[in-house]
XYZ file of C-alpha atoms in Angstrom:
428
model
C 0.377 -0.067 0.107
C 1.014 3.509 -0.951
C 2.848 5.389 2.171
C 2.537 8.959 -0.286
C 0.387 11.579 1.901
C -3.090 12.612 0.795
C -2.818 15.684 -1.195
C -3.921 18.372 1.576
C -5.720 20.756 -1.254
C -7.628 18.723 -3.599
C -10.099 21.585 -4.365
C -7.422 24.413 -5.176
C -8.599 25.959 -8.349
C -5.878 26.836 -11.092
C -4.714 29.921 -10.920
C -6.089 31.071 -14.279
C -9.749 31.020 -12.643
C -8.786 31.812 -8.919
C -8.363 35.256 -7.160
C -10.623 37.039 -9.589
C -12.557 39.903 -7.839
C -16.030 39.844 -8.278
C -17.133 40.641 -11.685
C -19.718 43.207 -12.561
C -22.439 41.094 -14.014
C -22.573 39.387 -10.286
C -22.817 42.800 -8.338
C -25.264 44.541 -10.946
C -27.590 41.777 -10.659
C -27.155 41.524 -6.969
C -28.559 44.962 -6.837
C -31.087 44.565 -9.157
C -32.475 41.703 -6.836
C -32.246 43.902 -3.577
C -33.628 47.275 -5.034
C -36.790 48.564 -4.060
C -37.821 49.790 -7.462
C -39.176 46.971 -9.345
C -39.082 45.623 -11.973
C -35.886 46.973 -13.137
C -35.158 48.544 -16.661
C -32.258 46.479 -17.807
C -30.143 48.717 -19.991
C -26.930 47.358 -19.091
C -26.191 43.739 -20.711
C -26.015 43.935 -24.717
C -28.725 41.530 -25.130
C -31.778 42.351 -27.542
C -35.280 42.925 -26.202
C -36.794 41.645 -29.503
C -36.543 38.118 -31.494
C -34.825 37.705 -34.589
C -36.293 38.486 -37.562
C -39.098 36.030 -38.943
C -37.066 34.634 -42.139
C -34.579 33.820 -39.489
C -36.752 32.243 -37.033
C -38.421 30.343 -39.759
C -35.224 28.989 -40.972
C -34.271 27.706 -37.406
C -37.482 25.712 -36.953
C -37.354 24.204 -40.587
C -34.143 23.201 -39.696
C -34.956 21.286 -36.569
C -37.158 18.911 -38.871
C -34.126 17.673 -40.820
C -32.303 14.695 -39.397
C -28.604 16.134 -40.617
C -29.069 19.704 -38.941
C -29.876 17.313 -35.583
C -26.555 15.802 -35.533
C -22.792 16.831 -35.544
C -21.788 19.683 -38.036
C -18.445 19.400 -39.678
C -15.754 20.680 -37.267
C -15.037 23.932 -39.263
C -18.782 24.705 -39.769
C -21.733 23.504 -42.017
C -20.669 23.981 -45.768
C -23.988 26.130 -46.413
C -23.062 28.858 -43.851
C -19.442 28.934 -44.875
C -20.675 29.639 -48.617
C -22.893 32.118 -47.749
C -20.432 34.068 -45.460
C -17.855 33.644 -48.386
C -20.503 35.135 -50.838
C -21.317 38.082 -48.090
C -17.648 38.761 -47.204
C -16.274 38.528 -50.824
C -17.127 42.017 -52.112
C -15.550 43.785 -49.366
C -12.686 42.047 -50.018
C -12.334 42.394 -53.724
C -11.692 39.156 -54.544
C -13.866 35.600 -54.070
C -13.014 33.963 -50.585
C -12.744 30.118 -50.604
C -15.241 29.025 -47.959
C -13.518 26.043 -47.311
C -9.991 27.389 -46.342
C -10.749 30.994 -45.904
C -13.707 30.796 -43.323
C -14.383 28.630 -39.972
C -17.443 28.622 -37.944
C -17.327 28.970 -33.830
C -19.664 28.381 -31.196
C -19.833 32.297 -30.935
C -17.621 34.793 -31.576
C -16.019 34.657 -28.013
C -14.902 30.950 -28.778
C -13.577 32.076 -31.964
C -11.727 34.412 -29.977
C -10.322 31.960 -27.667
C -9.583 29.312 -30.714
C -7.456 32.242 -32.381
C -5.441 32.718 -29.274
C -5.148 29.119 -28.235
C -3.753 28.665 -31.949
C -1.172 31.197 -31.765
C -0.270 32.264 -28.329
C 2.032 30.260 -26.108
C 3.467 31.136 -22.795
C 5.734 34.367 -22.614
C 3.913 35.592 -25.770
C 2.207 39.255 -25.459
C -0.840 40.307 -27.031
C -1.952 43.961 -27.339
C -5.097 45.219 -26.379
C -6.844 48.635 -26.446
C -8.634 50.090 -23.264
C -11.361 49.752 -22.505
C -11.613 46.174 -23.788
C -14.341 43.263 -24.012
C -13.737 41.664 -20.521
C -13.394 38.329 -22.489
C -10.289 39.326 -24.188
C -8.296 39.249 -21.070
C -9.209 35.479 -19.972
C -9.059 34.140 -23.521
C -5.479 35.554 -23.722
C -4.230 34.396 -20.327
C -5.772 30.863 -20.814
C -3.056 29.448 -23.109
C -0.304 31.236 -21.420
C -0.163 34.823 -22.540
C 0.622 38.274 -21.354
C -1.859 41.190 -22.246
C 0.028 44.483 -22.914
C -2.579 47.573 -22.520
C -2.739 50.562 -24.839
C -5.546 53.280 -23.698
C -7.792 54.735 -26.077
C -7.531 58.341 -24.716
C -10.943 60.004 -23.965
C -11.710 63.223 -25.332
C -10.210 66.145 -23.218
C -14.142 67.814 -23.110
C -15.809 64.809 -22.167
C -17.237 65.909 -19.230
C -18.628 69.035 -20.501
C -20.155 68.439 -24.098
C -21.339 65.490 -26.129
C -18.958 64.446 -28.972
C -18.194 61.742 -31.540
C -16.984 58.834 -30.335
C -14.220 59.320 -32.855
C -13.100 61.683 -30.359
C -11.357 58.742 -28.290
C -8.128 58.146 -30.033
C -4.798 56.195 -30.277
C -1.580 57.357 -29.251
C 0.164 55.784 -32.162
C 3.832 56.483 -30.457
C 2.648 54.840 -27.188
C 1.171 51.815 -29.432
C 4.982 51.423 -31.115
C 6.400 51.645 -27.574
C 4.717 48.633 -26.533
C 6.004 46.203 -29.262
C 8.413 44.201 -28.587
C 9.875 41.046 -29.924
C 7.543 38.858 -27.437
C 4.572 40.789 -29.166
C 2.446 38.108 -31.075
C -0.784 39.567 -31.660
C -3.001 42.551 -31.197
C -6.712 42.830 -31.002
C -9.137 45.719 -32.452
C -12.580 45.947 -32.212
C -14.514 47.806 -34.641
C -17.118 49.002 -34.172
C -15.731 49.329 -30.501
C -17.774 47.993 -27.426
C -18.261 49.947 -25.264
C -17.336 53.325 -26.719
C -19.096 52.998 -30.091
C -15.974 54.245 -32.228
C -15.784 53.143 -35.605
C -11.910 53.173 -36.355
C -11.065 54.979 -39.349
C -9.651 54.148 -42.338
C -6.156 56.176 -41.359
C -6.068 54.826 -37.971
C -6.658 51.182 -39.143
C -3.685 51.779 -41.860
C -1.364 53.118 -38.969
C -2.223 49.865 -36.835
C -1.872 47.875 -40.088
C 1.527 48.998 -40.894
C 2.780 48.423 -37.800
C 2.016 44.676 -37.727
C 3.321 44.335 -40.940
C 6.681 45.866 -39.810
C 6.719 43.832 -36.678
C 5.099 40.701 -38.189
C 2.020 41.013 -35.479
C -1.155 38.766 -36.145
C -4.182 41.003 -36.277
C -7.233 39.840 -34.461
C -9.978 41.880 -35.585
C -13.382 41.605 -33.445
C -16.093 43.086 -36.028
C -19.179 41.377 -34.505
C -20.918 44.779 -34.803
C -20.388 45.199 -38.464
C -23.558 45.198 -39.604
C -24.451 48.299 -37.295
C -22.172 51.457 -38.361
C -23.476 54.813 -38.800
C -20.484 56.368 -40.554
C -17.868 54.857 -43.175
C -16.821 51.382 -41.966
C -13.369 49.816 -43.229
C -12.392 46.360 -42.474
C -8.774 46.350 -41.684
C -8.290 42.967 -43.652
C -9.063 44.991 -47.204
C -6.540 47.644 -46.763
C -3.768 45.457 -48.274
C -2.545 42.038 -49.051
C 0.257 42.422 -46.426
C -2.293 43.525 -43.859
C -4.862 40.740 -45.118
C -2.099 38.050 -44.517
C -1.944 39.001 -41.079
C -5.544 39.260 -40.256
C -8.190 37.158 -38.582
C -11.875 38.906 -38.934
C -14.566 37.864 -36.101
C -18.141 38.122 -36.832
C -21.565 37.058 -34.972
C -24.781 35.772 -36.162
C -25.986 36.469 -32.798
C -25.124 40.247 -33.120
C -26.351 40.048 -37.023
C -29.588 38.656 -36.500
C -30.455 39.516 -32.534
C -29.615 36.201 -31.469
C -27.061 36.337 -28.928
C -27.863 33.033 -27.090
C -27.455 31.033 -30.485
C -23.734 31.036 -30.278
C -22.817 31.407 -33.790
C -19.829 32.686 -34.693
C -16.802 32.610 -37.295
C -13.560 33.635 -38.264
C -12.302 34.687 -41.675
C -8.539 34.905 -42.980
C -5.905 33.160 -44.935
C -5.441 29.532 -44.801
C -2.423 29.528 -42.904
C -4.207 31.583 -40.197
C -7.495 29.716 -40.478
C -6.075 25.958 -40.279
C -4.524 26.727 -37.000
C -7.888 28.376 -35.574
C -9.795 25.470 -36.627
C -7.799 22.925 -35.087
C -7.884 24.814 -31.664
C -11.490 24.923 -32.033
C -11.722 21.172 -32.819
C -10.414 20.805 -29.584
C -12.431 23.142 -27.675
C -15.962 22.016 -28.419
C -15.400 19.843 -31.831
C -18.290 21.304 -33.562
C -20.984 24.273 -33.466
C -24.752 23.992 -33.222
C -26.351 22.630 -36.538
C -29.482 23.897 -36.889
C -28.696 27.570 -35.748
C -25.961 27.636 -38.200
C -28.355 26.383 -41.251
C -30.369 29.461 -39.792
C -27.982 32.005 -40.166
C -26.518 30.439 -43.548
C -30.457 31.456 -44.517
C -30.230 34.861 -42.923
C -27.200 35.570 -44.858
C -28.552 34.289 -48.291
C -31.777 36.432 -47.807
C -30.958 39.237 -46.140
C -29.950 41.640 -48.725
C -32.646 41.194 -50.920
C -35.315 41.376 -47.971
C -33.254 44.790 -46.889
C -32.605 43.539 -43.878
C -29.687 45.038 -43.609
C -30.419 48.796 -44.426
C -33.625 48.201 -41.965
C -31.662 46.902 -38.894
C -29.196 49.933 -39.113
C -31.549 52.472 -39.484
C -33.705 51.008 -36.734
C -30.672 50.484 -34.341
C -29.696 54.444 -35.298
C -33.241 55.202 -34.452
C -33.180 53.671 -31.005
C -29.640 55.263 -30.028
C -31.192 58.751 -30.972
C -34.721 58.076 -28.926
C -32.581 56.994 -25.821
C -30.171 59.901 -25.676
C -32.787 62.368 -26.068
C -32.997 62.379 -22.122
C -29.534 62.874 -21.774
C -29.651 66.108 -23.987
C -32.785 67.019 -21.990
C -30.797 66.381 -18.666
C -27.216 68.107 -20.075
C -25.292 64.904 -19.534
C -22.729 64.709 -22.227
C -22.165 61.616 -24.155
C -19.968 60.205 -26.614
C -22.034 60.016 -29.629
C -21.740 56.570 -31.351
C -20.261 55.672 -34.699
C -21.582 52.222 -34.639
C -22.994 49.163 -32.240
C -25.682 49.472 -29.721
C -23.677 51.283 -26.676
C -23.436 54.485 -25.765
C -21.114 56.052 -22.777
C -22.751 58.793 -20.901
C -20.611 61.052 -18.655
C -21.965 61.626 -15.172
C -19.476 63.490 -13.411
C -22.628 66.114 -13.012
C -24.340 63.796 -10.922
C -23.669 64.137 -7.296
C -23.754 61.025 -4.926
C -24.896 61.665 -1.395
C -22.378 61.771 0.611
C -23.943 59.762 3.301
C -25.177 56.821 0.992
C -24.270 53.373 2.219
C -22.714 51.310 -0.325
C -21.809 47.885 0.477
C -17.933 47.075 0.642
C -17.513 45.579 -2.341
C -19.022 48.548 -4.204
C -17.429 51.219 -1.889
C -13.827 49.853 -2.758
C -14.521 50.139 -6.395
C -14.146 53.305 -8.625
C -16.885 55.533 -8.882
C -18.623 54.292 -11.999
C -19.702 51.473 -9.908
C -21.239 53.496 -7.256
C -23.192 55.084 -9.949
C -24.394 51.925 -11.096
C -25.448 50.788 -7.871
C -26.967 54.027 -7.089
C -28.837 54.029 -10.427
C -30.076 50.815 -9.915
C -31.265 50.982 -6.315
C -32.746 54.543 -6.346
C -34.380 54.485 -10.122
C -34.621 51.203 -11.143
C -32.225 51.273 -13.949
C -29.253 49.063 -14.595
C -26.262 50.368 -16.836
C -22.594 49.017 -16.681
C -19.569 50.708 -15.228
C -16.660 50.727 -17.553
C -13.982 50.746 -15.600
C -14.829 47.223 -15.400
C -13.247 46.960 -18.772
C -10.061 48.843 -18.013
C -6.819 48.119 -15.768
C -6.807 49.558 -12.297
C -4.179 51.738 -13.668
C -6.229 53.396 -16.386
C -9.433 53.148 -14.615
C -9.884 56.517 -13.688
C -10.266 57.603 -17.390
C -13.913 56.298 -17.400
C -14.765 56.130 -13.723
C -17.537 59.157 -14.356
C -19.077 57.189 -17.261
C -21.706 54.598 -17.754
C -22.331 52.110 -20.531
C -26.351 51.742 -21.863
C -27.215 49.305 -24.348
C -30.068 50.393 -26.592
C -30.982 46.912 -28.183
C -34.442 47.007 -26.359
C -38.091 47.847 -27.384
C -39.077 51.060 -27.693
C -41.479 51.131 -24.624
C -38.382 50.001 -22.469
C -36.350 53.016 -23.901
C -39.069 55.348 -22.695
C -39.479 53.685 -19.393
C -35.904 54.035 -18.673
C -35.738 57.662 -19.787
C -38.709 58.380 -17.246
C -37.012 56.990 -14.807
C -33.588 58.402 -15.613
C -35.448 61.830 -15.163
C -34.988 61.537 -11.656
C -31.320 62.130 -11.978
C -32.271 66.017 -12.017
C -32.406 66.256 -8.185
C -28.902 64.980 -7.788
C -27.184 66.602 -10.172
C -24.925 70.006 -9.763
């Protein structure tokens, strides 16, 4: 019989998941449950308040009646969806994309992003991320042992006093190049940007792309809001053949068709990149949901002829304008979004009562967490504190802002506006 001593800490978690502070979603949900103002108007999380278009849900229902759509799909995705995506993206790229070698389907865009990092990042490699960032980027980079290097987008100097375009959040290119070193493996872009709503300009993308060509850095371009842009939108992979060779473009069926729970995403890029992303995806979850892939394929096949893309864009821009009216009324400046469905509102004019009691796990976080808790408890409106998407070092850049999602029914937007008018008595 072995004399080896029993392990003393059998339930110790791995470092990659241990020691994390309480995340924003848990805090917001806790406040929403405890708030005396019910029901809560949830303007925080970016899920849609309405169903996908009927031509897409009909396709999903029909797919469920097909035997092949209820079984495993090929690990790189259903041929019909890959072809539909290649057909949809080819005009932007100015050439015919090969659906078999340049497109791979993933279980949501997030799993696709994880697959990209798993494919190319090894312990000691560095990945550049712009702040504020989608929070999943960080854990996805750290899972394979990568190190995150942060470059903050500089907020507008007048952000506390007047509304201006989200374009006014800018990149310090000198600072970006300073972060690049021999360990730099990848850089992550997000345009249209969550949470700012910035659409990176062609010149900004060209400058970033040129740096990546110069230093042989892979570009992960997260373009999940690529059908929701209100100014000219450029895909970095289309700027030159040299940049295209380095670029993985990420897309999302959930964002395109109001179906965030479907978890159908994709990556588009050159064969020498897609091959290894697909290999990582195979080891993470093997394949993605078959009937919903088929439905998204139908969505892309029919969207243009039905005028869906323009209708979707115009509808979301209308929601954005409708909701932002209340901030114009209150005199609260915001970054006017160029794309997506989030808006950042500067609330430095809102004075939190000095005697207000916050729980300890909120009191020791930046001011925007207190603003979020206060809005939920006193007005019954949930919004997200954007310092969750920053390092501690740079959190001060966004501690007066709140993020609101406008992808809700119009009656919900109107209810939120009415409640937000209650801020008047707390404003200086």
